[in-house]
Amino acid sequence: MRYHPDLLNELNFLQHFSLDTTQQGIKVHHDADASLVAAAKSLHSKGLITLEDGGYLTDIGREASEHAQALLNLLRESETA
């Protein structure tokens, strides 16, 4: 199975959340890129974020974001090795 572009958009969206605090949310504006709006709606329908237009990470969303960040860091380290 390959990463579908929609899933990559969701992974990129998760990278915008700060893992240093649970008090910082995200707002996707109505005139944002359509792929960003779709990613937010999809993440919300999966229960990873609190609102269709962003909001905050849920507990499972935070876990997903941590994993996404860890994978990105691992892949970046592989590039420099």
PDB file of N, CA and C in Angstrom:
ATOM      1  N   MET A   1       0.842  -1.175   0.000  1.00  0.00           N
ATOM      2  CA  MET A   1       0.000   0.000   0.000  1.00  0.00           C
ATOM      3  C   MET A   1       0.890   1.243   0.000  1.00  0.00           C
ATOM      4  N   ARG A   2       0.545   2.183  -0.821  1.00  0.00           N
ATOM      5  CA  ARG A   2       1.288   3.443  -0.895  1.00  0.00           C
ATOM      6  C   ARG A   2       0.546   4.545  -0.141  1.00  0.00           C
ATOM      7  N   TYR A   3       1.288   5.579   0.182  1.00  0.00           N
ATOM      8  CA  TYR A   3       0.657   6.749   0.789  1.00  0.00           C
ATOM      9  C   TYR A   3      -0.094   7.511  -0.294  1.00  0.00           C
ATOM     10  N   HIS A   4      -1.377   7.637  -0.109  1.00  0.00           N
ATOM     11  CA  HIS A   4      -2.215   8.405  -1.018  1.00  0.00           C
ATOM     12  C   HIS A   4      -1.990   9.887  -0.718  1.00  0.00           C
ATOM     13  N   PRO A   5      -2.051  10.751  -1.725  1.00  0.00           N
ATOM     14  CA  PRO A   5      -1.838  12.187  -1.482  1.00  0.00           C
ATOM     15  C   PRO A   5      -2.736  12.756  -0.381  1.00  0.00           C
ATOM     16  N   ASP A   6      -3.958  12.252  -0.243  1.00  0.00           N
ATOM     17  CA  ASP A   6      -4.843  12.751   0.819  1.00  0.00           C
ATOM     18  C   ASP A   6      -4.278  12.415   2.198  1.00  0.00           C
ATOM     19  N   LEU A   7      -3.694  11.220   2.340  1.00  0.00           N
ATOM     20  CA  LEU A   7      -3.077  10.850   3.618  1.00  0.00           C
ATOM     21  C   LEU A   7      -1.842  11.693   3.900  1.00  0.00           C
ATOM     22  N   LEU A   8      -1.080  11.983   2.862  1.00  0.00           N
ATOM     23  CA  LEU A   8       0.086  12.859   3.051  1.00  0.00           C
ATOM     24  C   LEU A   8      -0.357  14.247   3.490  1.00  0.00           C
ATOM     25  N   ASN A   9      -1.463  14.735   2.947  1.00  0.00           N
ATOM     26  CA  ASN A   9      -1.991  16.033   3.375  1.00  0.00           C
ATOM     27  C   ASN A   9      -2.395  15.995   4.850  1.00  0.00           C
ATOM     28  N   GLU A  10      -2.961  14.880   5.274  1.00  0.00           N
ATOM     29  CA  GLU A  10      -3.332  14.748   6.681  1.00  0.00           C
ATOM     30  C   GLU A  10      -2.085  14.710   7.570  1.00  0.00           C
ATOM     31  N   LEU A  11      -1.065  13.975   7.148  1.00  0.00           N
ATOM     32  CA  LEU A  11       0.187  13.929   7.911  1.00  0.00           C
ATOM     33  C   LEU A  11       0.813  15.322   7.995  1.00  0.00           C
ATOM     34  N   ASN A  12       0.806  16.034   6.884  1.00  0.00           N
ATOM     35  CA  ASN A  12       1.344  17.404   6.886  1.00  0.00           C
ATOM     36  C   ASN A  12       0.530  18.308   7.800  1.00  0.00           C
ATOM     37  N   PHE A  13      -0.775  18.135   7.809  1.00  0.00           N
ATOM     38  CA  PHE A  13      -1.629  18.935   8.680  1.00  0.00           C
ATOM     39  C   PHE A  13      -1.279  18.684  10.146  1.00  0.00           C
ATOM     40  N   LEU A  14      -1.087  17.422  10.502  1.00  0.00           N
ATOM     41  CA  LEU A  14      -0.747  17.084  11.888  1.00  0.00           C
ATOM     42  C   LEU A  14       0.558  17.727  12.331  1.00  0.00           C
ATOM     43  N   GLN A  15       1.465  17.974  11.398  1.00  0.00           N
ATOM     44  CA  GLN A  15       2.756  18.577  11.732  1.00  0.00           C
ATOM     45  C   GLN A  15       2.631  20.032  12.175  1.00  0.00           C
ATOM     46  N   HIS A  16       1.492  20.646  11.912  1.00  0.00           N
ATOM     47  CA  HIS A  16       1.297  22.048  12.301  1.00  0.00           C
ATOM     48  C   HIS A  16       0.977  22.215  13.787  1.00  0.00           C
ATOM     49  N   PHE A  17       0.600  21.146  14.438  1.00  0.00           N
ATOM     50  CA  PHE A  17       0.268  21.225  15.860  1.00  0.00           C
ATOM     51  C   PHE A  17       1.539  21.163  16.697  1.00  0.00           C
ATOM     52  N   SER A  18       1.586  21.985  17.719  1.00  0.00           N
ATOM     53  CA  SER A  18       2.700  21.961  18.657  1.00  0.00           C
ATOM     54  C   SER A  18       2.475  20.826  19.643  1.00  0.00           C
ATOM     55  N   LEU A  19       3.490  19.992  19.813  1.00  0.00           N
ATOM     56  CA  LEU A  19       3.403  18.920  20.795  1.00  0.00           C
ATOM     57  C   LEU A  19       3.914  19.363  22.160  1.00  0.00           C
ATOM     58  N   ASP A  20       4.347  20.610  22.242  1.00  0.00           N
ATOM     59  CA  ASP A  20       4.850  21.142  23.505  1.00  0.00           C
ATOM     60  C   ASP A  20       3.727  21.550  24.448  1.00  0.00           C
ATOM     61  N   THR A  21       2.528  21.746  23.911  1.00  0.00           N
ATOM     62  CA  THR A  21       1.401  22.189  24.720  1.00  0.00           C
ATOM     63  C   THR A  21       0.101  21.636  24.154  1.00  0.00           C
ATOM     64  N   THR A  22      -0.875  21.468  25.026  1.00  0.00           N
ATOM     65  CA  THR A  22      -2.205  21.063  24.570  1.00  0.00           C
ATOM     66  C   THR A  22      -3.117  22.273  24.420  1.00  0.00           C
ATOM     67  N   GLN A  23      -2.589  23.449  24.701  1.00  0.00           N
ATOM     68  CA  GLN A  23      -3.378  24.676  24.692  1.00  0.00           C
ATOM     69  C   GLN A  23      -3.326  25.440  23.375  1.00  0.00           C
ATOM     70  N   GLN A  24      -2.614  24.918  22.398  1.00  0.00           N
ATOM     71  CA  GLN A  24      -2.464  25.606  21.122  1.00  0.00           C
ATOM     72  C   GLN A  24      -3.215  24.842  20.048  1.00  0.00           C
ATOM     73  N   GLY A  25      -4.188  25.516  19.441  1.00  0.00           N
ATOM     74  CA  GLY A  25      -4.971  24.896  18.387  1.00  0.00           C
ATOM     75  C   GLY A  25      -4.654  25.514  17.032  1.00  0.00           C
ATOM     76  N   ILE A  26      -5.397  25.075  16.035  1.00  0.00           N
ATOM     77  CA  ILE A  26      -5.220  25.538  14.659  1.00  0.00           C
ATOM     78  C   ILE A  26      -6.585  25.913  14.099  1.00  0.00           C
ATOM     79  N   LYS A  27      -6.620  26.954  13.301  1.00  0.00           N
ATOM     80  CA  LYS A  27      -7.838  27.377  12.609  1.00  0.00           C
ATOM     81  C   LYS A  27      -7.555  27.375  11.112  1.00  0.00           C
ATOM     82  N   VAL A  28      -8.330  26.605  10.353  1.00  0.00           N
ATOM     83  CA  VAL A  28      -8.227  26.592   8.899  1.00  0.00           C
ATOM     84  C   VAL A  28      -9.279  27.556   8.375  1.00  0.00           C
ATOM     85  N   HIS A  29      -8.844  28.583   7.692  1.00  0.00           N
ATOM     86  CA  HIS A  29      -9.771  29.591   7.181  1.00  0.00           C
ATOM     87  C   HIS A  29     -10.503  29.082   5.946  1.00  0.00           C
ATOM     88  N   HIS A  30     -11.662  29.657   5.704  1.00  0.00           N
ATOM     89  CA  HIS A  30     -12.516  29.207   4.600  1.00  0.00           C
ATOM     90  C   HIS A  30     -11.857  29.367   3.230  1.00  0.00           C
ATOM     91  N   ASP A  31     -10.906  30.278   3.117  1.00  0.00           N
ATOM     92  CA  ASP A  31     -10.250  30.502   1.824  1.00  0.00           C
ATOM     93  C   ASP A  31      -8.903  29.774   1.715  1.00  0.00           C
ATOM     94  N   ALA A  32      -8.657  28.840   2.632  1.00  0.00           N
ATOM     95  CA  ALA A  32      -7.415  28.053   2.599  1.00  0.00           C
ATOM     96  C   ALA A  32      -7.450  27.100   1.404  1.00  0.00           C
ATOM     97  N   ASP A  33      -6.290  26.569   1.069  1.00  0.00           N
ATOM     98  CA  ASP A  33      -6.182  25.591  -0.010  1.00  0.00           C
ATOM     99  C   ASP A  33      -7.161  24.444   0.230  1.00  0.00           C
ATOM    100  N   ALA A  34      -7.803  23.998  -0.828  1.00  0.00           N
ATOM    101  CA  ALA A  34      -8.828  22.953  -0.722  1.00  0.00           C
ATOM    102  C   ALA A  34      -8.279  21.670  -0.096  1.00  0.00           C
ATOM    103  N   SER A  35      -7.023  21.344  -0.364  1.00  0.00           N
ATOM    104  CA  SER A  35      -6.453  20.117   0.207  1.00  0.00           C
ATOM    105  C   SER A  35      -6.296  20.236   1.723  1.00  0.00           C
ATOM    106  N   LEU A  36      -6.021  21.435   2.207  1.00  0.00           N
ATOM    107  CA  LEU A  36      -5.895  21.666   3.651  1.00  0.00           C
ATOM    108  C   LEU A  36      -7.257  21.557   4.331  1.00  0.00           C
ATOM    109  N   VAL A  37      -8.267  22.130   3.698  1.00  0.00           N
ATOM    110  CA  VAL A  37      -9.631  22.048   4.225  1.00  0.00           C
ATOM    111  C   VAL A  37     -10.084  20.587   4.269  1.00  0.00           C
ATOM    112  N   ALA A  38      -9.811  19.849   3.199  1.00  0.00           N
ATOM    113  CA  ALA A  38     -10.202  18.434   3.138  1.00  0.00           C
ATOM    114  C   ALA A  38      -9.467  17.610   4.186  1.00  0.00           C
ATOM    115  N   ALA A  39      -8.185  17.899   4.395  1.00  0.00           N
ATOM    116  CA  ALA A  39      -7.406  17.178   5.396  1.00  0.00           C
ATOM    117  C   ALA A  39      -7.987  17.407   6.790  1.00  0.00           C
ATOM    118  N   ALA A  40      -8.338  18.641   7.094  1.00  0.00           N
ATOM    119  CA  ALA A  40      -8.912  18.958   8.399  1.00  0.00           C
ATOM    120  C   ALA A  40     -10.237  18.224   8.591  1.00  0.00           C
ATOM    121  N   LYS A  41     -11.085  18.246   7.590  1.00  0.00           N
ATOM    122  CA  LYS A  41     -12.376  17.557   7.695  1.00  0.00           C
ATOM    123  C   LYS A  41     -12.185  16.059   7.882  1.00  0.00           C
ATOM    124  N   SER A  42     -11.240  15.485   7.166  1.00  0.00           N
ATOM    125  CA  SER A  42     -10.979  14.055   7.277  1.00  0.00           C
ATOM    126  C   SER A  42     -10.446  13.694   8.658  1.00  0.00           C
ATOM    127  N   LEU A  43      -9.503  14.487   9.163  1.00  0.00           N
ATOM    128  CA  LEU A  43      -8.949  14.227  10.495  1.00  0.00           C
ATOM    129  C   LEU A  43     -10.032  14.355  11.564  1.00  0.00           C
ATOM    130  N   HIS A  44     -10.930  15.317  11.374  1.00  0.00           N
ATOM    131  CA  HIS A  44     -12.034  15.474  12.322  1.00  0.00           C
ATOM    132  C   HIS A  44     -12.963  14.266  12.272  1.00  0.00           C
ATOM    133  N   SER A  45     -13.283  13.796  11.076  1.00  0.00           N
ATOM    134  CA  SER A  45     -14.184  12.643  10.963  1.00  0.00           C
ATOM    135  C   SER A  45     -13.553  11.374  11.544  1.00  0.00           C
ATOM    136  N   LYS A  46     -12.233  11.325  11.573  1.00  0.00           N
ATOM    137  CA  LYS A  46     -11.522  10.186  12.157  1.00  0.00           C
ATOM    138  C   LYS A  46     -11.315  10.343  13.661  1.00  0.00           C
ATOM    139  N   GLY A  47     -11.711  11.500  14.200  1.00  0.00           N
ATOM    140  CA  GLY A  47     -11.597  11.728  15.633  1.00  0.00           C
ATOM    141  C   GLY A  47     -10.231  12.182  16.101  1.00  0.00           C
ATOM    142  N   LEU A  48      -9.406  12.695  15.167  1.00  0.00           N
ATOM    143  CA  LEU A  48      -8.058  13.117  15.538  1.00  0.00           C
ATOM    144  C   LEU A  48      -7.971  14.589  15.933  1.00  0.00           C
ATOM    145  N   ILE A  49      -8.909  15.408  15.457  1.00  0.00           N
ATOM    146  CA  ILE A  49      -8.963  16.812  15.852  1.00  0.00           C
ATOM    147  C   ILE A  49     -10.392  17.141  16.273  1.00  0.00           C
ATOM    148  N   THR A  50     -10.533  18.216  17.037  1.00  0.00           N
ATOM    149  CA  THR A  50     -11.818  18.501  17.664  1.00  0.00           C
ATOM    150  C   THR A  50     -12.835  19.192  16.760  1.00  0.00           C
ATOM    151  N   LEU A  51     -12.383  19.909  15.746  1.00  0.00           N
ATOM    152  CA  LEU A  51     -13.299  20.642  14.875  1.00  0.00           C
ATOM    153  C   LEU A  51     -12.998  20.378  13.409  1.00  0.00           C
ATOM    154  N   GLU A  52     -14.000  20.545  12.563  1.00  0.00           N
ATOM    155  CA  GLU A  52     -13.808  20.347  11.116  1.00  0.00           C
ATOM    156  C   GLU A  52     -12.808  21.323  10.521  1.00  0.00           C
ATOM    157  N   ASP A  53     -12.659  22.472  11.159  1.00  0.00           N
ATOM    158  CA  ASP A  53     -11.725  23.474  10.635  1.00  0.00           C
ATOM    159  C   ASP A  53     -10.498  23.628  11.533  1.00  0.00           C
ATOM    160  N   GLY A  54     -10.146  22.552  12.207  1.00  0.00           N
ATOM    161  CA  GLY A  54      -8.938  22.563  13.030  1.00  0.00           C
ATOM    162  C   GLY A  54      -9.231  22.254  14.478  1.00  0.00           C
ATOM    163  N   GLY A  55      -9.131  23.270  15.304  1.00  0.00           N
ATOM    164  CA  GLY A  55      -9.342  23.063  16.729  1.00  0.00           C
ATOM    165  C   GLY A  55      -8.092  22.521  17.390  1.00  0.00           C
ATOM    166  N   TYR A  56      -8.283  21.524  18.216  1.00  0.00           N
ATOM    167  CA  TYR A  56      -7.197  20.937  18.998  1.00  0.00           C
ATOM    168  C   TYR A  56      -7.070  19.454  18.674  1.00  0.00           C
ATOM    169  N   LEU A  57      -5.920  18.905  18.995  1.00  0.00           N
ATOM    170  CA  LEU A  57      -5.737  17.470  18.858  1.00  0.00           C
ATOM    171  C   LEU A  57      -6.525  16.749  19.944  1.00  0.00           C
ATOM    172  N   THR A  58      -7.157  15.645  19.578  1.00  0.00           N
ATOM    173  CA  THR A  58      -7.740  14.761  20.572  1.00  0.00           C
ATOM    174  C   THR A  58      -6.594  13.902  21.119  1.00  0.00           C
ATOM    175  N   ASP A  59      -6.895  13.061  22.077  1.00  0.00           N
ATOM    176  CA  ASP A  59      -5.852  12.187  22.614  1.00  0.00           C
ATOM    177  C   ASP A  59      -5.262  11.305  21.517  1.00  0.00           C
ATOM    178  N   ILE A  60      -6.109  10.714  20.691  1.00  0.00           N
ATOM    179  CA  ILE A  60      -5.613   9.856  19.611  1.00  0.00           C
ATOM    180  C   ILE A  60      -4.921  10.697  18.538  1.00  0.00           C
ATOM    181  N   GLY A  61      -5.392  11.928  18.352  1.00  0.00           N
ATOM    182  CA  GLY A  61      -4.746  12.832  17.404  1.00  0.00           C
ATOM    183  C   GLY A  61      -3.347  13.211  17.858  1.00  0.00           C
ATOM    184  N   ARG A  62      -3.193  13.418  19.144  1.00  0.00           N
ATOM    185  CA  ARG A  62      -1.863  13.728  19.678  1.00  0.00           C
ATOM    186  C   ARG A  62      -0.928  12.539  19.469  1.00  0.00           C
ATOM    187  N   GLU A  63      -1.436  11.343  19.709  1.00  0.00           N
ATOM    188  CA  GLU A  63      -0.624  10.148  19.495  1.00  0.00           C
ATOM    189  C   GLU A  63      -0.228  10.034  18.016  1.00  0.00           C
ATOM    190  N   ALA A  64      -1.177  10.274  17.127  1.00  0.00           N
ATOM    191  CA  ALA A  64      -0.888  10.211  15.686  1.00  0.00           C
ATOM    192  C   ALA A  64       0.140  11.265  15.302  1.00  0.00           C
ATOM    193  N   SER A  65      -0.003  12.462  15.854  1.00  0.00           N
ATOM    194  CA  SER A  65       0.932  13.544  15.557  1.00  0.00           C
ATOM    195  C   SER A  65       2.335  13.203  16.065  1.00  0.00           C
ATOM    196  N   GLU A  66       2.421  12.610  17.244  1.00  0.00           N
ATOM    197  CA  GLU A  66       3.717  12.187  17.781  1.00  0.00           C
ATOM    198  C   GLU A  66       4.375  11.151  16.867  1.00  0.00           C
ATOM    199  N   HIS A  67       3.590  10.194  16.401  1.00  0.00           N
ATOM    200  CA  HIS A  67       4.125   9.167  15.502  1.00  0.00           C
ATOM    201  C   HIS A  67       4.552   9.779  14.169  1.00  0.00           C
ATOM    202  N   ALA A  68       3.737  10.680  13.650  1.00  0.00           N
ATOM    203  CA  ALA A  68       4.076  11.339  12.383  1.00  0.00           C
ATOM    204  C   ALA A  68       5.371  12.124  12.520  1.00  0.00           C
ATOM    205  N   GLN A  69       5.523  12.822  13.634  1.00  0.00           N
ATOM    206  CA  GLN A  69       6.745  13.597  13.873  1.00  0.00           C
ATOM    207  C   GLN A  69       7.953  12.671  14.017  1.00  0.00           C
ATOM    208  N   ALA A  70       7.766  11.568  14.727  1.00  0.00           N
ATOM    209  CA  ALA A  70       8.857  10.614  14.906  1.00  0.00           C
ATOM    210  C   ALA A  70       9.296  10.024  13.569  1.00  0.00           C
ATOM    211  N   LEU A  71       8.343   9.683  12.715  1.00  0.00           N
ATOM    212  CA  LEU A  71       8.675   9.146  11.404  1.00  0.00           C
ATOM    213  C   LEU A  71       9.408  10.176  10.569  1.00  0.00           C
ATOM    214  N   LEU A  72       8.936  11.402  10.585  1.00  0.00           N
ATOM    215  CA  LEU A  72       9.593  12.465   9.823  1.00  0.00           C
ATOM    216  C   LEU A  72      11.023  12.674  10.319  1.00  0.00           C
ATOM    217  N   ASN A  73      11.207  12.684  11.623  1.00  0.00           N
ATOM    218  CA  ASN A  73      12.556  12.845  12.183  1.00  0.00           C
ATOM    219  C   ASN A  73      13.457  11.685  11.786  1.00  0.00           C
ATOM    220  N   LEU A  74      12.926  10.481  11.831  1.00  0.00           N
ATOM    221  CA  LEU A  74      13.707   9.307  11.457  1.00  0.00           C
ATOM    222  C   LEU A  74      14.122   9.380   9.992  1.00  0.00           C
ATOM    223  N   LEU A  75      13.223   9.762   9.127  1.00  0.00           N
ATOM    224  CA  LEU A  75      13.534   9.858   7.703  1.00  0.00           C
ATOM    225  C   LEU A  75      14.533  10.977   7.420  1.00  0.00           C
ATOM    226  N   ARG A  76      14.414  12.072   8.152  1.00  0.00           N
ATOM    227  CA  ARG A  76      15.366  13.175   7.977  1.00  0.00           C
ATOM    228  C   ARG A  76      16.763  12.763   8.434  1.00  0.00           C
ATOM    229  N   GLU A  77      16.832  12.018   9.523  1.00  0.00           N
ATOM    230  CA  GLU A  77      18.131  11.532  10.013  1.00  0.00           C
ATOM    231  C   GLU A  77      18.759  10.600   9.002  1.00  0.00           C
ATOM    232  N   SER A  78      17.971   9.791   8.334  1.00  0.00           N
ATOM    233  CA  SER A  78      18.472   8.878   7.325  1.00  0.00           C
ATOM    234  C   SER A  78      19.073   9.625   6.145  1.00  0.00           C
ATOM    235  N   GLU A  79      18.520  10.818   5.842  1.00  0.00           N
ATOM    236  CA  GLU A  79      19.040  11.626   4.735  1.00  0.00           C
ATOM    237  C   GLU A  79      20.441  12.151   5.021  1.00  0.00           C
ATOM    238  N   THR A  80      20.710  12.442   6.283  1.00  0.00           N
ATOM    239  CA  THR A  80      22.000  13.037   6.652  1.00  0.00           C
ATOM    240  C   THR A  80      23.053  11.991   6.955  1.00  0.00           C
ATOM    241  N   ALA A  81      22.652  10.746   7.053  1.00  0.00           N
ATOM    242  CA  ALA A  81      23.611   9.681   7.387  1.00  0.00           C
ATOM    243  C   ALA A  81      24.449   9.281   6.179  1.00  0.00           C
TER     244      ALA A  81
END
